[in-house]
Structures are given as C-alpha cells and as structure tokens.
Amino acid sequence: MPGGPDAEDVQLSLDLPTDPTLFGDLERLLTRVVEAAGGRVHLVVQNAALLRRLLEERRWLEAAVHQSGNGVLILDRQGMVVGFNLVLERLSGWSLDDAVGKPSHQVFPFEVAGTSYSLQPLAMEGDGPPPVEARLTTREGAPLDVEVASALVRDDRGVLLGSVVTVRDIRARKEKERLERIFLSAVSHELQTPIAIIKGFAGLLSDPEISLPPEQVRQKAAIIEEESARLERMVSQMLLASRLQAGGLKLERETVALEALVARVVEKLEPVAQARGVTLRCDYPGEIAPLHVDAGKIEQVVGNLIENALKYSGGHTVTVRVAQRPWEFEVSVVDEGVGVPLESREQIFQPFERGAQGPGKIHGTGLGLFICKAIVEAHGGHIGVEDAPGRGSRFYFTLPRGSTP
C-alpha cells in the first residue's frame, strides 16, 4: 500500500529485558518504539498500552504471590526451582539465590508417612495431585509439618510448562490435634478414678441388704464428698482452660493486700500439708503496698503453686515468699522435691503437660500451670520456674507495680 507498510507488516525488534523493574524510564522506551515503528503513532500507542498492561499484570501477579500467607513454589517441567516467595523462604531457610536452578527434591525434601514425596511435574497427571500432609526438612535439618498442593501449568496447546506448589504451615493445627488427643486421654483417665469411687461408695450406702454403723456411713459419705469436689475441680479447670484458649478470660479487679491474700490461701491448705507430712512456711517482708488485681484469680494461682509443691515435695518443707521491688511484686513457692529439668521449664506451662513424677503416682489434668500462666499474663506479669537453692524447685510469678490502685 502506497505511503508506508500496513500495521501487520511492521515488525518491532526491541530486545526488551524481562525484569519489569528495568522499565522505569517510560519516555525513553517509547522513543525506541517510535523509531522501530517508523513514525506510526497509532502503533506506538497500541504497543505502549499493551506493554503497560503486561507489566501491570505481572506486578499484580508478583504481589499476589509474595503477599500470600502460604509458601508458593514455582517449578519448571523438569522439577527445577524457578522461584518462591518470602513465606517459603522463611519456612525452609533457603534464599532464592541459593535455590534457583536446583532440583526441587534437593532444596525442598518432602516426606509423606516416612516416604519421599516427589514434586516432579512430569510425574503428575491431570491438574495435579490433591493436597497432602507432609513433613518438610528445612535447610537446617529441622522437620516442619506442612500441607502441600501442586497445580500443573500448561500453555494454550496443553504442553506442560511446570507447576505451582502451595506449601501451608500446619504446625498450629497439628499441635491442636495433639492437645485434643492428650485432652481426651486425660479426661478418660483422670475422671475415671473419682467417678468409680463415688459410684462404688454410693452403691454400698444404697444397698438395702448392707447395714453399716453410723460412723462408717459418715466416713463413706465424706469420701464421696471429697471425690465429688475433686471431680468438680477437674471439670472447672477444663472449662476454664477452654475459655482461655478461646480468649475468654475476664478480670474483675479490686484493691487487695497481697500478703493477706497469700495468707488466706496458706491457711486453707495447711490441713493438706499436714496430711502429707509437709511443713508449710511463710516468709513475708514488712508492709506491702495494696494491689488492684482480680483477687479470686490470683488466689487460684497461689493455691495451684502451693498444691503442686505439696504434691512434689516428698514430705519436706514448702516455703511461700512475698517480695516487693520498686517495679514489681513477686510471690514464690519453694519446695524440696524432685525439681524440674531445664528442657521442661517452658513446656510444663502448656496445656496437658505434666512435670516429672515425684514419689508415687500424682494425679492431675495438666491444666493447672497453663491456667496460672494465663491469669498472671492477663495481669501483665510473668510466671516461671528455676532451681531452688540446695534442691527442689522455685516457682514464682510477678505482678507489675502498675497494678497498684
């Protein structure tokens, strides 16, 4: 056609880079397009608009991949690593520069039920396998529970290009499942004993063919009452733990004297200490400033720490101390029992975790310290355990001076 070539006859050879970050100078790029198009302005506009659209779509795609809450891995058809996002970098410990171009099974070794799990796209059928729970070994050699899902990528002709793999961190879910199993085990075991005792003595008292002296009746009734109270405490702990895990702890603060609060708890537990052959001592400083706390819940913390010390003390002495510092108050319970191994000192404050067993079988749901931790932290304090001087353990918790009215 006279006057110049048609639009379809114009061929642009721009040798453009693939990295969109290199397209910062749009004016210079358009100049090159104008020169290659021989002055055809409408072609310049069309190509510029197309280029801008492609770049925007690529940026949107990159943003979606990198901002995803899950790990995203891109493989070519041979299973070589093409790229992955920051989430997977954090999970695996691999940097992009170190991993790109390597076989996926070397960088991201997955196992399912102890068997190696391949991400090789050429070995997959259809659109890819369904999601599967797997264990990923990180670059440092640590195991990581994940869920893996692969989606095959094909071109318009159906030719396989590679795959996109989504890696979801399921450690929290697996931990929840573990705790649920422990919970069911604890419930079935710990509730079994008081229920059996209550049922046995109630059946004995209600049997019309058995006549017991009044004194024996009172003894059996006292045992039923004691086991009922134990059962009630366990159920209350389980309900409270459930509310804590759901974020349902509510504090009802009031002004209290800390030493008087601790003294009340010690007085209540004195008979328990005597029955176990344990000497219960108190060590209070001079006058302590009043606190603005939930008195009932702080009493629960003090009571639980003392009861634990009585269980594990092995018939020795348990000392309760109150200390006042310029920035905080501290209550500590020191026993002379078996102690807590260093590797277990964080773990025992998790739900359903139990410390080392002392002399004899020690019953409990494993919820007490978990509840204590939640109550103390809700007040802005800290709870922990350390070695006691000589032997045994020193459990303590702090309350900030900001709790004063």
Short mmCIF file of C-alpha atoms in Angstrom, two decimals:
data_model
loop_
_atom_site.label_atom_id
_atom_site.label_comp_id
_atom_site.label_asym_id
_atom_site.label_seq_id
_atom_site.Cartn_x
_atom_site.Cartn_y
_atom_site.Cartn_z
CA MET A 1 0.00 0.00 0.00
CA PRO A 2 1.44 3.41 -1.02
CA GLY A 3 2.57 5.71 1.74
CA GLY A 4 4.06 3.00 4.02
CA PRO A 5 3.56 -0.53 5.26
CA ASP A 6 0.37 -1.84 6.87
CA ALA A 7 0.27 -2.35 10.64
CA GLU A 8 0.71 -6.08 10.29
CA ASP A 9 3.84 -5.58 8.17
CA VAL A 10 5.60 -3.58 10.90
CA GLN A 11 7.93 -5.79 12.94
CA LEU A 12 9.36 -4.44 16.19
CA SER A 13 12.70 -5.70 17.41
CA LEU A 14 13.28 -4.11 20.79
CA ASP A 15 15.23 -6.78 22.68
CA LEU A 16 13.33 -5.83 25.86
CA PRO A 17 14.51 -7.07 29.27
CA THR A 18 12.20 -9.35 31.20
CA ASP A 19 12.66 -7.68 34.60
CA PRO A 20 9.82 -5.10 34.97
CA THR A 21 11.91 -3.04 37.37
CA LEU A 22 14.12 -2.06 34.43
CA PHE A 23 11.24 -0.21 32.75
CA GLY A 24 11.47 2.90 34.91
CA ASP A 25 12.11 5.33 32.06
CA LEU A 26 8.91 5.02 30.04
CA GLU A 27 9.74 8.05 27.88
CA ARG A 28 12.98 6.50 26.62
CA LEU A 29 11.19 3.22 25.94
CA LEU A 30 8.50 4.96 23.89
CA THR A 31 11.19 6.72 21.87
CA ARG A 32 12.65 3.34 20.89
CA VAL A 33 9.17 2.12 19.96
CA VAL A 34 8.61 5.21 17.76
CA GLU A 35 11.90 4.68 15.95
CA ALA A 36 11.18 0.99 15.32
CA ALA A 37 7.64 1.71 14.08
CA GLY A 38 8.79 4.26 11.51
CA GLY A 39 6.75 7.09 12.95
CA ARG A 40 3.42 5.27 13.04
CA VAL A 41 1.98 6.93 16.15
CA HIS A 42 -1.06 4.71 16.47
CA LEU A 43 1.22 1.65 16.61
CA VAL A 44 3.30 3.35 19.26
CA VAL A 45 0.22 3.95 21.38
CA GLN A 46 -1.05 0.40 20.92
CA ASN A 47 2.27 -1.18 21.81
CA ALA A 48 2.84 1.14 24.76
CA ALA A 49 -0.62 0.35 26.13
CA LEU A 50 -0.04 -3.38 25.67
CA LEU A 51 3.36 -3.17 27.34
CA ARG A 52 1.96 -1.22 30.28
CA ARG A 53 -0.85 -3.74 30.69
CA LEU A 54 1.55 -6.68 30.63
CA LEU A 55 3.80 -5.02 33.18
CA GLU A 56 0.88 -4.18 35.48
CA GLU A 57 -0.48 -7.72 35.27
CA ARG A 58 2.97 -9.09 36.05
CA ARG A 59 3.32 -6.79 39.04
CA TRP A 60 -0.12 -7.79 40.32
CA LEU A 61 0.80 -11.47 39.96
CA GLU A 62 4.12 -10.98 41.74
CA ALA A 63 2.40 -9.05 44.54
CA ALA A 64 -0.20 -11.81 44.95
CA VAL A 65 2.50 -14.48 45.17
CA HIS A 66 4.75 -12.60 47.58
CA GLN A 67 1.92 -11.39 49.82
CA SER A 68 0.33 -14.82 50.10
CA GLY A 69 0.04 -16.21 53.61
CA ASN A 70 1.26 -19.58 52.32
CA GLY A 71 4.53 -20.61 50.76
CA VAL A 72 4.43 -20.57 46.94
CA LEU A 73 6.98 -22.52 44.89
CA ILE A 74 7.32 -22.38 41.07
CA LEU A 75 8.95 -25.30 39.26
CA ASP A 76 9.72 -25.86 35.59
CA ARG A 77 8.62 -29.04 33.83
CA GLN A 78 11.82 -30.81 34.92
CA GLY A 79 11.16 -30.05 38.59
CA MET A 80 13.87 -27.36 38.82
CA VAL A 81 13.26 -24.41 41.15
CA VAL A 82 12.26 -21.28 39.23
CA GLY A 83 11.26 -19.14 42.21
CA PHE A 84 9.40 -18.94 45.51
CA ASN A 85 8.02 -16.29 47.83
CA LEU A 86 9.23 -14.88 51.14
CA VAL A 87 6.93 -17.11 53.20
CA LEU A 88 8.57 -20.25 51.84
CA GLU A 89 11.98 -18.65 52.29
CA ARG A 90 11.23 -18.16 55.99
CA LEU A 91 9.80 -21.66 56.40
CA SER A 92 12.58 -23.50 54.59
CA GLY A 93 15.62 -21.41 55.44
CA TRP A 94 16.64 -21.26 51.75
CA SER A 95 17.31 -17.99 49.97
CA LEU A 96 16.14 -17.50 46.40
CA ASP A 97 19.66 -17.01 45.07
CA ASP A 98 20.87 -20.29 46.58
CA ALA A 99 17.88 -22.36 45.45
CA VAL A 100 17.01 -21.24 41.90
CA GLY A 101 18.08 -23.80 39.29
CA LYS A 102 18.44 -26.66 41.75
CA PRO A 103 16.25 -29.80 41.70
CA SER A 104 13.26 -29.33 44.00
CA HIS A 105 13.92 -32.58 45.88
CA GLN A 106 17.33 -31.24 46.96
CA VAL A 107 16.04 -27.90 48.20
CA PHE A 108 12.61 -28.93 49.48
CA PRO A 109 12.70 -32.60 50.55
CA PHE A 110 9.17 -33.67 51.50
CA GLU A 111 8.13 -36.91 53.16
CA VAL A 112 4.68 -38.45 53.46
CA ALA A 113 4.34 -41.25 56.02
CA GLY A 114 8.11 -41.66 56.05
CA THR A 115 8.38 -41.96 52.25
CA SER A 116 9.91 -39.36 49.94
CA TYR A 117 7.26 -37.24 48.17
CA SER A 118 8.14 -36.01 44.66
CA LEU A 119 7.12 -32.62 43.26
CA GLN A 120 8.26 -33.60 39.74
CA PRO A 121 5.61 -32.14 37.36
CA LEU A 122 6.31 -34.73 34.64
CA ALA A 123 5.29 -37.50 37.09
CA MET A 124 1.90 -35.89 37.79
CA GLU A 125 -1.36 -36.39 35.95
CA GLY A 126 -4.38 -34.21 35.24
CA ASP A 127 -4.23 -30.86 37.02
CA GLY A 128 -2.01 -32.23 39.79
CA PRO A 129 -2.46 -34.39 42.92
CA PRO A 130 -4.81 -33.45 45.77
CA PRO A 131 -3.40 -31.65 48.85
CA VAL A 132 -1.44 -33.93 51.17
CA GLU A 133 0.02 -33.54 54.66
CA ALA A 134 3.79 -33.88 54.55
CA ARG A 135 6.93 -33.18 56.52
CA LEU A 136 9.44 -30.74 55.07
CA THR A 137 13.07 -30.88 56.16
CA THR A 138 14.40 -27.32 56.35
CA ARG A 139 17.86 -26.24 55.27
CA GLU A 140 18.98 -26.52 58.91
CA GLY A 141 17.61 -30.09 59.09
CA ALA A 142 14.56 -29.32 61.24
CA PRO A 143 11.26 -31.14 60.49
CA LEU A 144 8.28 -28.97 59.61
CA ASP A 145 4.65 -30.14 59.32
CA VAL A 146 3.08 -28.73 56.15
CA GLU A 147 0.28 -29.30 53.66
CA VAL A 148 1.41 -29.47 50.04
CA ALA A 149 -0.75 -28.88 46.96
CA SER A 150 0.55 -28.87 43.36
CA ALA A 151 -1.16 -27.33 40.33
CA LEU A 152 0.21 -28.10 36.84
CA VAL A 153 0.64 -25.19 34.41
CA ARG A 154 0.12 -25.75 30.66
CA ASP A 155 0.17 -23.48 27.62
CA ASP A 156 -2.71 -22.95 25.18
CA ARG A 157 -1.79 -26.16 23.36
CA GLY A 158 -1.77 -28.22 26.54
CA VAL A 159 2.02 -28.53 26.70
CA LEU A 160 3.27 -28.83 30.27
CA LEU A 161 5.26 -25.78 31.38
CA GLY A 162 5.76 -26.63 35.06
CA SER A 163 3.84 -26.40 38.31
CA VAL A 164 2.92 -24.06 41.12
CA VAL A 165 3.21 -25.64 44.58
CA THR A 166 1.46 -24.22 47.63
CA VAL A 167 3.06 -25.03 51.00
CA ARG A 168 0.87 -24.36 54.05
CA ASP A 169 2.35 -24.32 57.56
CA ILE A 170 0.13 -26.62 59.65
CA ARG A 171 2.19 -26.75 62.84
CA ALA A 172 -0.52 -24.95 64.83
CA ARG A 173 -3.16 -27.37 63.57
CA LYS A 174 -1.03 -30.41 64.37
CA GLU A 175 -0.34 -29.05 67.85
CA LYS A 176 -4.07 -28.52 68.40
CA GLU A 177 -4.75 -32.08 67.29
CA ARG A 178 -2.04 -33.34 69.65
CA LEU A 179 -3.56 -31.43 72.57
CA GLU A 180 -7.01 -32.76 71.74
CA ARG A 181 -5.67 -36.32 71.88
CA ILE A 182 -3.98 -35.61 75.20
CA PHE A 183 -7.16 -33.96 76.48
CA LEU A 184 -9.28 -36.99 75.67
CA SER A 185 -6.69 -39.25 77.30
CA ALA A 186 -6.52 -37.05 80.41
CA VAL A 187 -10.29 -36.82 80.70
CA SER A 188 -10.85 -40.54 80.34
CA HIS A 189 -8.08 -41.37 82.82
CA GLU A 190 -8.40 -38.65 85.46
CA LEU A 191 -12.21 -38.63 85.63
CA GLN A 192 -12.36 -42.39 85.83
CA THR A 193 -11.00 -42.62 89.38
CA PRO A 194 -13.36 -40.23 91.22
CA ILE A 195 -16.37 -41.49 89.27
CA ALA A 196 -15.54 -45.09 90.18
CA ILE A 197 -15.07 -44.20 93.87
CA ILE A 198 -18.31 -42.20 94.02
CA LYS A 199 -20.23 -44.93 92.25
CA GLY A 200 -18.77 -47.66 94.47
CA PHE A 201 -19.49 -45.99 97.82
CA ALA A 202 -22.89 -44.70 96.69
CA GLY A 203 -23.84 -48.25 95.70
CA LEU A 204 -22.63 -49.55 99.05
CA LEU A 205 -24.67 -47.00 101.01
CA SER A 206 -27.79 -47.56 98.95
CA ASP A 207 -27.71 -51.37 99.18
CA PRO A 208 -30.70 -52.37 101.37
CA GLU A 209 -29.05 -55.67 102.29
CA ILE A 210 -25.98 -53.98 103.83
CA SER A 211 -26.28 -52.30 107.19
CA LEU A 212 -23.33 -50.11 108.18
CA PRO A 213 -22.65 -48.46 111.53
CA PRO A 214 -23.26 -44.68 111.53
CA GLU A 215 -19.55 -43.95 111.80
CA GLN A 216 -18.77 -45.96 108.64
CA VAL A 217 -21.65 -44.27 106.83
CA ARG A 218 -20.16 -40.86 107.70
CA GLN A 219 -16.71 -42.00 106.50
CA LYS A 220 -18.07 -43.26 103.20
CA ALA A 221 -20.15 -40.10 102.73
CA ALA A 222 -17.05 -37.98 103.45
CA ILE A 223 -15.13 -39.87 100.75
CA ILE A 224 -17.96 -39.31 98.28
CA GLU A 225 -17.93 -35.60 99.10
CA GLU A 226 -14.15 -35.40 98.71
CA GLU A 227 -14.15 -37.17 95.35
CA SER A 228 -17.09 -35.06 94.16
CA ALA A 229 -15.11 -31.92 95.00
CA ARG A 230 -12.12 -33.34 93.12
CA LEU A 231 -14.31 -34.09 90.13
CA GLU A 232 -15.77 -30.58 90.27
CA ARG A 233 -12.29 -29.02 90.32
CA MET A 234 -11.19 -31.01 87.28
CA VAL A 235 -14.30 -30.10 85.30
CA SER A 236 -13.90 -26.43 86.29
CA GLN A 237 -10.26 -26.50 85.16
CA MET A 238 -11.22 -27.98 81.83
CA LEU A 239 -13.95 -25.39 81.27
CA LEU A 240 -11.64 -22.54 82.25
CA ALA A 241 -8.87 -23.85 80.00
CA SER A 242 -11.34 -23.98 77.13
CA ARG A 243 -12.32 -20.35 77.73
CA LEU A 244 -8.68 -19.30 77.97
CA GLN A 245 -7.86 -20.91 74.64
CA ALA A 246 -10.81 -19.03 73.14
CA GLY A 247 -9.54 -15.75 74.64
CA GLY A 248 -12.36 -15.51 77.16
CA LEU A 249 -10.51 -14.52 80.38
CA LYS A 250 -12.20 -11.61 82.13
CA LEU A 251 -10.62 -9.88 85.13
CA GLU A 252 -12.68 -8.36 87.94
CA ARG A 253 -10.14 -6.16 89.69
CA GLU A 254 -10.33 -4.95 93.27
CA THR A 255 -7.89 -3.46 95.76
CA VAL A 256 -6.31 -6.14 97.95
CA ALA A 257 -3.40 -6.62 100.33
CA LEU A 258 -1.10 -9.21 98.72
CA GLU A 259 0.27 -10.64 101.97
CA ALA A 260 -3.27 -11.10 103.35
CA LEU A 261 -4.35 -12.81 100.11
CA VAL A 262 -1.42 -15.24 100.29
CA ALA A 263 -2.02 -15.87 103.99
CA ARG A 264 -5.63 -16.90 103.30
CA VAL A 265 -4.53 -19.45 100.72
CA VAL A 266 -1.84 -20.84 103.03
CA GLU A 267 -4.35 -21.19 105.85
CA LYS A 268 -6.76 -23.13 103.62
CA LEU A 269 -4.02 -25.54 102.53
CA GLU A 270 -2.44 -26.06 105.93
CA PRO A 271 -4.53 -29.20 106.63
CA VAL A 272 -3.50 -30.63 103.25
CA ALA A 273 0.15 -30.02 104.08
CA GLN A 274 -0.20 -31.68 107.49
CA ALA A 275 -1.90 -34.71 105.94
CA ARG A 276 1.06 -35.09 103.55
CA GLY A 277 3.61 -34.61 106.29
CA VAL A 278 4.86 -31.35 104.77
CA THR A 279 5.83 -28.25 106.74
CA LEU A 280 4.29 -25.15 105.16
CA ARG A 281 6.21 -21.96 105.92
CA CYS A 282 5.59 -18.32 105.05
CA ASP A 283 8.09 -15.51 104.58
CA TYR A 284 6.62 -12.01 104.26
CA PRO A 285 8.52 -8.69 104.27
CA GLY A 286 7.30 -5.56 106.02
CA GLU A 287 4.32 -3.58 104.84
CA ILE A 288 3.38 -4.18 101.18
CA ALA A 289 1.54 -1.67 99.02
CA PRO A 290 -2.00 -2.72 98.06
CA LEU A 291 -2.66 -4.12 94.60
CA HIS A 292 -5.51 -3.68 92.13
CA VAL A 293 -6.00 -7.23 90.82
CA ASP A 294 -8.59 -9.97 90.39
CA ALA A 295 -8.26 -11.40 93.90
CA GLY A 296 -10.06 -14.65 93.16
CA LYS A 297 -7.84 -15.49 90.21
CA ILE A 298 -4.61 -14.54 91.97
CA GLU A 299 -5.68 -16.75 94.89
CA GLN A 300 -6.17 -19.54 92.34
CA VAL A 301 -2.61 -19.05 91.08
CA VAL A 302 -1.11 -19.07 94.59
CA GLY A 303 -3.20 -22.10 95.57
CA ASN A 304 -2.21 -24.06 92.49
CA LEU A 305 1.51 -23.40 93.00
CA ILE A 306 1.30 -24.45 96.66
CA GLU A 307 -0.72 -27.58 95.85
CA ASN A 308 1.84 -28.57 93.21
CA ALA A 309 4.66 -28.04 95.70
CA LEU A 310 2.87 -30.21 98.27
CA LYS A 311 2.46 -32.98 95.69
CA TYR A 312 6.09 -32.96 94.60
CA SER A 313 7.85 -32.01 97.84
CA GLY A 314 8.27 -35.60 99.00
CA GLY A 315 7.31 -34.88 102.61
CA HIS A 316 9.71 -31.99 103.23
CA THR A 317 9.25 -28.24 103.58
CA VAL A 318 7.39 -25.83 101.30
CA THR A 319 8.11 -22.12 101.72
CA VAL A 320 5.90 -19.32 100.39
CA ARG A 321 7.59 -15.93 99.99
CA VAL A 322 6.32 -12.48 99.05
CA ALA A 323 8.78 -9.86 97.83
CA GLN A 324 8.32 -6.20 96.93
CA ARG A 325 10.57 -4.39 94.45
CA PRO A 326 10.43 -0.85 93.05
CA TRP A 327 8.93 -2.12 89.77
CA GLU A 328 7.06 -5.30 90.72
CA PHE A 329 5.78 -7.72 93.38
CA GLU A 330 6.81 -11.36 93.43
CA VAL A 331 5.24 -14.43 95.01
CA SER A 332 7.36 -17.58 95.06
CA VAL A 333 6.77 -21.14 96.25
CA VAL A 334 9.88 -23.17 97.03
CA ASP A 335 9.84 -26.94 97.53
CA GLU A 336 12.48 -29.58 98.22
CA GLY A 337 11.20 -32.13 95.72
CA VAL A 338 12.49 -33.67 92.50
CA GLY A 339 12.91 -30.39 90.62
CA VAL A 340 12.04 -29.56 87.01
CA PRO A 341 14.51 -30.43 84.20
CA LEU A 342 15.78 -27.42 82.29
CA GLU A 343 14.32 -28.65 79.00
CA SER A 344 10.83 -28.91 80.54
CA ARG A 345 10.58 -25.48 82.16
CA GLU A 346 8.71 -23.87 79.30
CA GLN A 347 6.79 -26.97 78.32
CA ILE A 348 5.08 -27.50 81.71
CA PHE A 349 3.15 -24.25 81.28
CA GLN A 350 1.45 -25.64 78.17
CA PRO A 351 -1.96 -27.35 78.48
CA PHE A 352 -1.96 -31.05 79.48
CA GLU A 353 1.78 -31.11 80.11
CA ARG A 354 2.98 -32.77 83.30
CA GLY A 355 6.19 -32.36 85.24
CA ALA A 356 8.45 -35.15 86.42
CA GLN A 357 6.68 -37.54 88.76
CA GLY A 358 7.61 -37.44 92.41
CA PRO A 359 7.25 -40.34 94.84
CA GLY A 360 4.14 -42.31 93.96
CA LYS A 361 1.52 -41.61 91.30
CA ILE A 362 0.48 -37.93 91.11
CA HIS A 363 -2.94 -37.26 89.65
CA GLY A 364 -3.95 -34.17 87.70
CA THR A 365 -5.19 -32.90 84.36
CA GLY A 366 -2.03 -30.98 83.45
CA LEU A 367 -4.02 -27.74 83.19
CA GLY A 368 -3.10 -26.01 86.44
CA LEU A 369 0.11 -24.27 85.34
CA PHE A 370 -1.39 -23.39 81.96
CA ILE A 371 -4.24 -21.60 83.77
CA CYS A 372 -1.79 -19.89 86.14
CA LYS A 373 0.25 -18.59 83.22
CA ALA A 374 -2.83 -17.17 81.50
CA ILE A 375 -4.02 -15.41 84.68
CA VAL A 376 -0.63 -13.92 85.51
CA GLU A 377 -0.01 -12.71 81.96
CA ALA A 378 -3.51 -11.17 81.84
CA HIS A 379 -2.37 -9.04 84.81
CA GLY A 380 0.78 -8.03 82.91
CA GLY A 381 3.05 -10.29 84.97
CA HIS A 382 5.37 -13.22 84.35
CA ILE A 383 5.48 -16.78 85.69
CA GLY A 384 8.37 -19.23 85.66
CA VAL A 385 10.36 -21.90 87.47
CA GLU A 386 14.00 -22.27 88.41
CA ASP A 387 16.19 -24.39 90.63
CA ALA A 388 15.76 -23.79 94.33
CA PRO A 389 18.90 -23.32 96.45
CA GLY A 390 20.09 -26.75 97.51
CA ARG A 391 17.46 -28.84 95.75
CA GLY A 392 13.89 -28.73 94.53
CA SER A 393 12.13 -26.04 92.53
CA ARG A 394 11.24 -22.40 92.93
CA PHE A 395 8.02 -21.46 91.14
CA TYR A 396 7.35 -17.74 91.04
CA PHE A 397 5.14 -15.14 89.46
CA THR A 398 5.36 -11.37 89.31
CA LEU A 399 2.79 -8.58 89.20
CA PRO A 400 3.80 -5.12 87.97
CA ARG A 401 3.71 -2.17 90.34
CA GLY A 402 1.37 -0.66 87.78
CA SER A 403 -1.27 -2.93 89.33
CA THR A 404 -1.39 -0.63 92.38
CA PRO A 405 -4.55 1.47 92.61
#
